[in-house]
N, CA, C and O atoms as a DFTB+ gen file, in Angstrom:
352 C
 N C O
     1  1      -4.027     -19.677       3.579
     2  2      -3.463     -19.573       2.876
     3  2      -1.609     -18.964       2.944
     4  3      -1.097     -17.964       3.449
     5  1      -1.217     -19.781       2.407
     6  2       0.508     -18.893       2.856
     7  2       0.617     -18.634       1.019
     8  3       0.488     -19.407       0.069
     9  1       0.842     -17.520       1.100
    10  2       1.430     -16.472      -0.324
    11  2       2.923     -16.604      -0.336
    12  3       3.673     -16.161       0.534
    13  1       3.296     -17.301      -1.480
    14  2       4.926     -16.996      -0.998
    15  2       5.378     -16.245      -2.406
    16  3       5.527     -16.845      -3.470
    17  1       5.601     -14.578      -2.185
    18  2       7.106     -14.214      -3.891
    19  2       7.833     -15.128      -3.549
    20  3       8.008     -16.047      -2.750
    21  1       8.377     -14.355      -4.785
    22  2      10.220     -15.264      -5.645
    23  2      10.119     -16.800      -5.966
    24  3      11.162     -17.429      -6.149
    25  1       9.074     -17.333      -6.030
    26  2       9.379     -18.859      -6.499
    27  2      10.088     -18.949      -7.545
    28  3      11.035     -19.670      -7.859
    29  1       9.667     -18.340      -7.926
    30  2      11.259     -18.672      -8.906
    31  2      11.780     -19.386      -9.175
    32  3      11.816     -20.432      -9.822
    33  1      12.754     -18.143      -8.052
    34  2      13.602     -18.238      -6.941
    35  2      14.440     -19.000      -6.234
    36  3      13.840     -19.530      -5.299
    37  1      15.736     -19.320      -6.290
    38  2      15.975     -20.234      -5.527
    39  2      15.714     -20.607      -3.985
    40  3      15.554     -21.769      -3.614
    41  1      15.693     -19.612      -3.217
    42  2      15.068     -19.530      -1.870
    43  2      14.183     -20.140      -1.871
    44  3      14.008     -21.261      -1.395
    45  1      13.193     -19.174      -2.655
    46  2      11.828     -19.560      -2.804
    47  2      11.347     -20.317      -2.711
    48  3      10.762     -20.892      -1.793
    49  1      11.727     -20.652      -4.954
    50  2      11.048     -21.949      -4.686
    51  2      11.755     -23.168      -3.943
    52  3      10.942     -24.092      -3.959
    53  1      12.966     -23.577      -3.277
    54  2      13.006     -24.887      -2.688
    55  2      12.133     -24.215      -1.135
    56  3      11.721     -25.077      -0.358
    57  1      11.951     -23.089      -0.850
    58  2      10.740     -23.602       0.386
    59  2       8.919     -23.528      -0.261
    60  3       7.960     -24.213       0.095
    61  1       8.952     -23.006      -0.753
    62  2       7.671     -23.817      -1.396
    63  2       7.896     -25.098      -1.695
    64  3       7.039     -25.767      -1.115
    65  1       8.936     -26.069      -2.579
    66  2       8.945     -27.159      -2.468
    67  2       9.186     -28.455      -1.072
    68  3       9.026     -29.672      -1.157
    69  1       9.562     -27.731      -0.008
    70  2       9.169     -28.176       1.442
    71  2       8.406     -27.717       1.818
    72  3       8.141     -28.569       2.667
    73  1       7.570     -26.866       1.980
    74  2       5.886     -26.799       2.160
    75  2       4.899     -27.592       1.297
    76  3       3.684     -27.644       1.490
    77  1       5.560     -28.183       0.350
    78  2       4.559     -28.821      -0.462
    79  2       4.840     -30.022       0.218
    80  3       3.823     -30.715       0.244
    81  1       6.065     -30.710       0.939
    82  2       5.799     -31.926       1.817
    83  2       4.664     -31.883       3.604
    84  3       4.191     -32.885       4.140
    85  1       4.550     -30.679       4.027
    86  2       3.446     -31.000       5.594
    87  2       2.491     -30.300       4.536
    88  3       1.488     -30.487       5.225
    89  1       1.958     -29.605       3.350
    90  2       0.316     -28.800       3.306
    91  2      -0.081     -29.280       2.212
    92  3       0.776     -29.601       1.388
    93  1      -1.418     -29.451       1.922
    94  2      -1.944     -29.583       0.213
    95  2      -1.201     -28.452      -0.572
    96  3      -0.612     -27.466      -0.130
    97  1      -1.389     -28.864      -1.842
    98  2      -0.897     -27.530      -2.967
    99  2      -1.978     -26.539      -2.981
   100  3      -1.833     -25.516      -3.651
   101  1      -3.009     -26.739      -2.330
   102  2      -4.314     -25.646      -2.367
   103  2      -3.969     -25.683      -1.844
   104  3      -3.185     -26.620      -1.995
   105  1      -3.722     -24.798      -0.033
   106  2      -3.087     -24.224       0.785
   107  2      -1.886     -23.019       0.671
   108  3      -1.337     -22.212       1.422
   109  1      -1.836     -23.439      -0.802
   110  2      -0.268     -22.205      -1.400
   111  2      -1.069     -21.883      -2.282
   112  3      -2.128     -22.302      -2.751
   113  1      -0.077     -20.704      -2.489
   114  2      -0.331     -19.798      -4.073
   115  2       0.836     -18.874      -4.084
   116  3       1.012     -18.256      -3.035
   117  1       1.715     -18.644      -5.118
   118  2       3.041     -18.489      -5.753
   119  2       3.169     -17.090      -6.204
   120  3       3.350     -17.301      -7.403
   121  1       3.206     -15.608      -6.054
   122  2       3.501     -14.525      -6.659
   123  2       4.945     -13.922      -6.958
   124  3       5.830     -13.326      -6.344
   125  1       4.590     -14.610      -8.782
   126  2       5.955     -14.152      -9.325
   127  2       5.754     -12.875     -10.154
   128  3       4.753     -12.238     -10.481
   129  1       6.766     -12.767     -10.322
   130  2       6.659     -11.622     -11.987
   131  2       6.220     -12.155     -13.242
   132  3       5.431     -11.626     -14.025
   133  1       6.929     -13.483     -13.381
   134  2       6.109     -14.450     -15.019
   135  2       5.862     -15.085     -14.768
   136  3       6.587     -16.073     -14.651
   137  1       4.637     -15.059     -14.473
   138  2       3.536     -16.838     -13.973
   139  2       4.159     -18.041     -15.151
   140  3       3.994     -19.231     -14.880
   141  1       4.882     -17.639     -16.467
   142  2       5.025     -18.911     -17.299
   143  2       6.521     -19.238     -16.385
   144  3       6.867     -20.419     -16.408
   145  1       7.241     -18.456     -15.745
   146  2       8.486     -19.859     -14.807
   147  2       7.869     -20.174     -13.696
   148  3       8.553     -20.309     -12.682
   149  1       6.466     -20.357     -13.640
   150  2       6.525     -20.864     -12.316
   151  2       5.373     -21.725     -12.334
   152  3       4.412     -21.800     -11.568
   153  1       5.840     -22.690     -13.922
   154  2       4.611     -24.173     -14.149
   155  2       4.636     -25.422     -13.665
   156  3       3.719     -26.221     -13.477
   157  1       5.592     -25.485     -13.516
   158  2       6.444     -26.401     -11.973
   159  2       5.476     -26.261     -11.320
   160  3       4.767     -27.197     -10.950
   161  1       5.307     -25.237     -11.102
   162  2       4.417     -25.364      -9.133
   163  2       2.495     -25.680      -9.381
   164  3       1.566     -26.235      -8.793
   165  1       2.794     -24.790     -10.823
   166  2       1.157     -24.909     -11.567
   167  2       0.222     -26.208     -11.608
   168  3      -0.959     -26.467     -11.378
   169  1       1.551     -26.991     -12.085
   170  2       1.451     -28.501     -12.174
   171  2       1.607     -29.274     -11.466
   172  3       1.484     -30.447     -11.818
   173  1       1.919     -28.961     -10.264
   174  2       1.720     -29.663      -8.831
   175  2       0.381     -29.152      -7.938
   176  3       0.233     -29.393      -6.740
   177  1      -0.712     -28.273      -8.918
   178  2      -1.697     -27.338      -8.321
   179  2      -1.616     -26.456      -7.142
   180  3      -2.543     -26.471      -6.331
   181  1      -0.549     -25.657      -6.963
   182  2      -0.501     -24.550      -6.259
   183  2      -0.874     -23.428      -7.361
   184  3      -0.326     -23.282      -8.453
   185  1      -1.862     -22.721      -6.856
   186  2      -2.411     -21.682      -7.328
   187  2      -0.937     -19.955      -7.738
   188  3      -0.231     -19.293      -6.976
   189  1      -1.169     -19.921      -9.439
   190  2       0.294     -18.883      -9.235
   191  2      -0.361     -18.162      -9.826
   192  3      -1.292     -18.551     -10.532
   193  1      -0.008     -16.851      -9.670
   194  2      -0.544     -15.253      -9.561
   195  2       0.967     -14.463      -9.961
   196  3       2.092     -14.897      -9.715
   197  1       0.560     -12.991     -10.749
   198  2       1.189     -12.327     -11.160
   199  2       1.555     -11.461     -10.174
   200  3       0.579     -10.830      -9.766
   201  1       2.693     -11.149      -9.567
   202  2       3.010      -9.503      -8.748
   203  2       4.217      -9.379      -9.005
   204  3       4.998     -10.279      -9.311
   205  1       4.445      -8.169      -8.884
   206  2       5.440      -7.448      -9.711
   207  2       5.700      -6.199      -8.466
   208  3       4.601      -5.787      -8.094
   209  1       6.717      -5.588      -7.828
   210  2       6.485      -5.090      -7.274
   211  2       6.683      -3.166      -7.686
   212  3       6.372      -2.089      -7.177
   213  1       7.242      -3.574      -8.653
   214  2       7.387      -2.696      -9.575
   215  2       5.719      -1.896     -10.191
   216  3       5.435      -0.838     -10.754
   217  1       5.055      -2.921      -9.768
   218  2       3.825      -2.417     -10.179
   219  2       2.214      -2.701      -9.211
   220  3       1.151      -3.319      -9.271
   221  1       2.800      -1.984      -8.566
   222  2       1.638      -1.772      -7.765
   223  2       0.485      -2.710      -7.462
   224  3       0.255      -3.655      -6.708
   225  1      -0.105      -2.037      -8.363
   226  2      -2.225      -2.495      -8.583
   227  2      -1.669      -3.906      -9.362
   228  3      -2.387      -4.395     -10.234
   229  1      -0.725      -4.369      -9.113
   230  2      -0.516      -6.084      -8.814
   231  2      -0.810      -7.006      -7.726
   232  3      -1.330      -8.115      -7.597
   233  1      -0.282      -6.127      -7.006
   234  2      -0.031      -6.608      -5.600
   235  2      -1.219      -7.100      -5.081
   236  3      -1.257      -8.292      -4.779
   237  1      -2.456      -6.215      -4.882
   238  2      -3.710      -6.642      -4.194
   239  2      -3.923      -7.981      -4.264
   240  3      -3.729      -8.746      -3.320
   241  1      -4.486      -8.443      -5.821
   242  2      -4.784      -9.453      -6.118
   243  2      -3.682     -10.794      -5.668
   244  3      -3.942     -11.872      -5.132
   245  1      -2.223     -10.144      -6.190
   246  2      -1.569     -11.354      -6.121
   247  2      -1.941     -11.849      -4.271
   248  3      -2.407     -12.935      -3.927
   249  1      -1.639     -10.917      -3.523
   250  2      -2.185     -11.236      -2.043
   251  2      -3.538     -11.336      -1.401
   252  3      -3.914     -11.189      -0.238
   253  1      -4.136     -11.624      -2.494
   254  2      -5.429     -11.939      -1.672
   255  2      -5.591     -12.801      -0.621
   256  3      -4.952     -13.846      -0.748
   257  1      -6.200     -12.702       0.310
   258  2      -6.866     -14.280       0.576
   259  2      -5.408     -15.017       1.749
   260  3      -5.328     -16.128       2.273
   261  1      -4.656     -14.077       1.788
   262  2      -3.119     -15.027       2.002
   263  2      -3.696     -14.380       3.993
   264  3      -4.003     -13.221       4.274
   265  1      -3.659     -15.714       5.094
   266  2      -2.928     -15.328       5.707
   267  2      -2.032     -14.943       6.211
   268  3      -1.919     -14.124       7.122
   269  1      -1.228     -15.567       5.596
   270  2       0.380     -15.587       6.107
   271  2       1.297     -14.977       4.654
   272  3       0.680     -15.335       3.651
   273  1       2.420     -14.268       4.326
   274  2       2.886     -13.717       3.565
   275  2       4.392     -13.845       3.409
   276  3       5.034     -13.096       4.146
   277  1       5.216     -14.781       2.459
   278  2       6.359     -14.154       2.591
   279  2       6.532     -13.950       2.115
   280  3       6.312     -14.779       1.232
   281  1       7.393     -12.295       1.410
   282  2       7.945     -12.351       1.194
   283  2       9.471     -11.590       0.983
   284  3      10.039     -10.983       1.891
   285  1      10.077     -11.770      -0.572
   286  2      11.203     -12.027      -0.217
   287  2      11.612     -10.329      -1.499
   288  3      10.951      -9.890      -2.441
   289  1      13.090      -9.795      -0.828
   290  2      13.205      -8.761      -1.301
   291  2      13.321      -8.971      -2.436
   292  3      12.859     -10.047      -2.814
   293  1      13.967      -8.078      -3.471
   294  2      14.176      -8.174      -4.801
   295  2      15.793      -8.125      -5.122
   296  3      16.801      -7.704      -4.554
   297  1      15.589      -8.544      -5.891
   298  2      17.500      -9.033      -6.569
   299  2      17.727      -8.474      -7.119
   300  3      18.706      -8.869      -7.753
   301  1      17.222      -7.051      -7.550
   302  2      17.834      -6.056      -8.891
   303  2      18.814      -5.577      -8.354
   304  3      18.399      -5.258      -7.240
   305  1      20.032      -5.269      -8.429
   306  2      20.891      -3.994      -8.034
   307  2      20.525      -3.060      -7.706
   308  3      20.605      -2.499      -6.613
   309  1      19.932      -2.690      -8.921
   310  2      20.436      -1.198      -9.872
   311  2      18.444      -1.051      -9.079
   312  3      18.014       0.015      -8.641
   313  1      18.008      -1.738      -9.091
   314  2      16.634      -1.481      -8.028
   315  2      16.322      -0.211      -6.811
   316  3      17.035       0.165      -5.880
   317  1      15.001       0.234      -7.242
   318  2      14.801       1.162      -5.088
   319  2      13.703       0.435      -4.753
   320  3      12.509       0.419      -5.050
   321  1      15.226      -0.783      -3.321
   322  2      14.336      -1.645      -3.210
   323  2      13.401      -1.226      -2.136
   324  3      12.350      -1.854      -2.007
   325  1      13.781       0.144      -1.057
   326  2      12.803       0.529      -0.097
   327  2      11.919       0.707      -0.475
   328  3      11.059       0.225       0.262
   329  1      11.310       1.428      -1.744
   330  2      10.224       2.010      -3.060
   331  2       9.085       1.060      -2.638
   332  3       8.019       1.147      -2.030
   333  1      10.307      -0.520      -3.655
   334  2       9.620      -2.519      -4.190
   335  2       9.183      -2.017      -2.840
   336  3       8.335      -1.125      -2.809
   337  1       9.668      -2.491      -1.746
   338  2       9.007      -3.783      -0.388
   339  2       8.298      -2.184       0.316
   340  3       7.873      -2.323       1.463
   341  1       8.192      -1.074      -0.151
   342  2       7.255      -0.115       0.351
   343  2       5.912      -0.645      -0.103
   344  3       4.938      -1.102       0.495
   345  1       6.173      -0.448      -1.223
   346  2       4.916      -1.432      -2.233
   347  2       3.844      -2.163      -2.061
   348  3       2.615      -2.110      -2.115
   349  1       5.211      -3.255      -1.709
   350  2       4.289      -4.652      -1.274
   351  2       4.434      -4.435      -0.095
   352  3       3.935      -5.191       0.739
């Protein structure tokens, strides 16, 4: 299974769309801060998981079962990206 973070953004949203042309939705999961914003992927059969780098407790379940993880950097310019990515 491939887990893709940041799928509600432009870059990884397009990445998930591309992956869906090459593999079944059942082999993908998206890990996003706001699952409601990823409804379009759920409608296609992609598992939507809540993951927030600022909430490290949310990450193990979000990344569970991943053979591969596509981790997108935080886009918040006020965030401490180093610690957020370290948690992830």
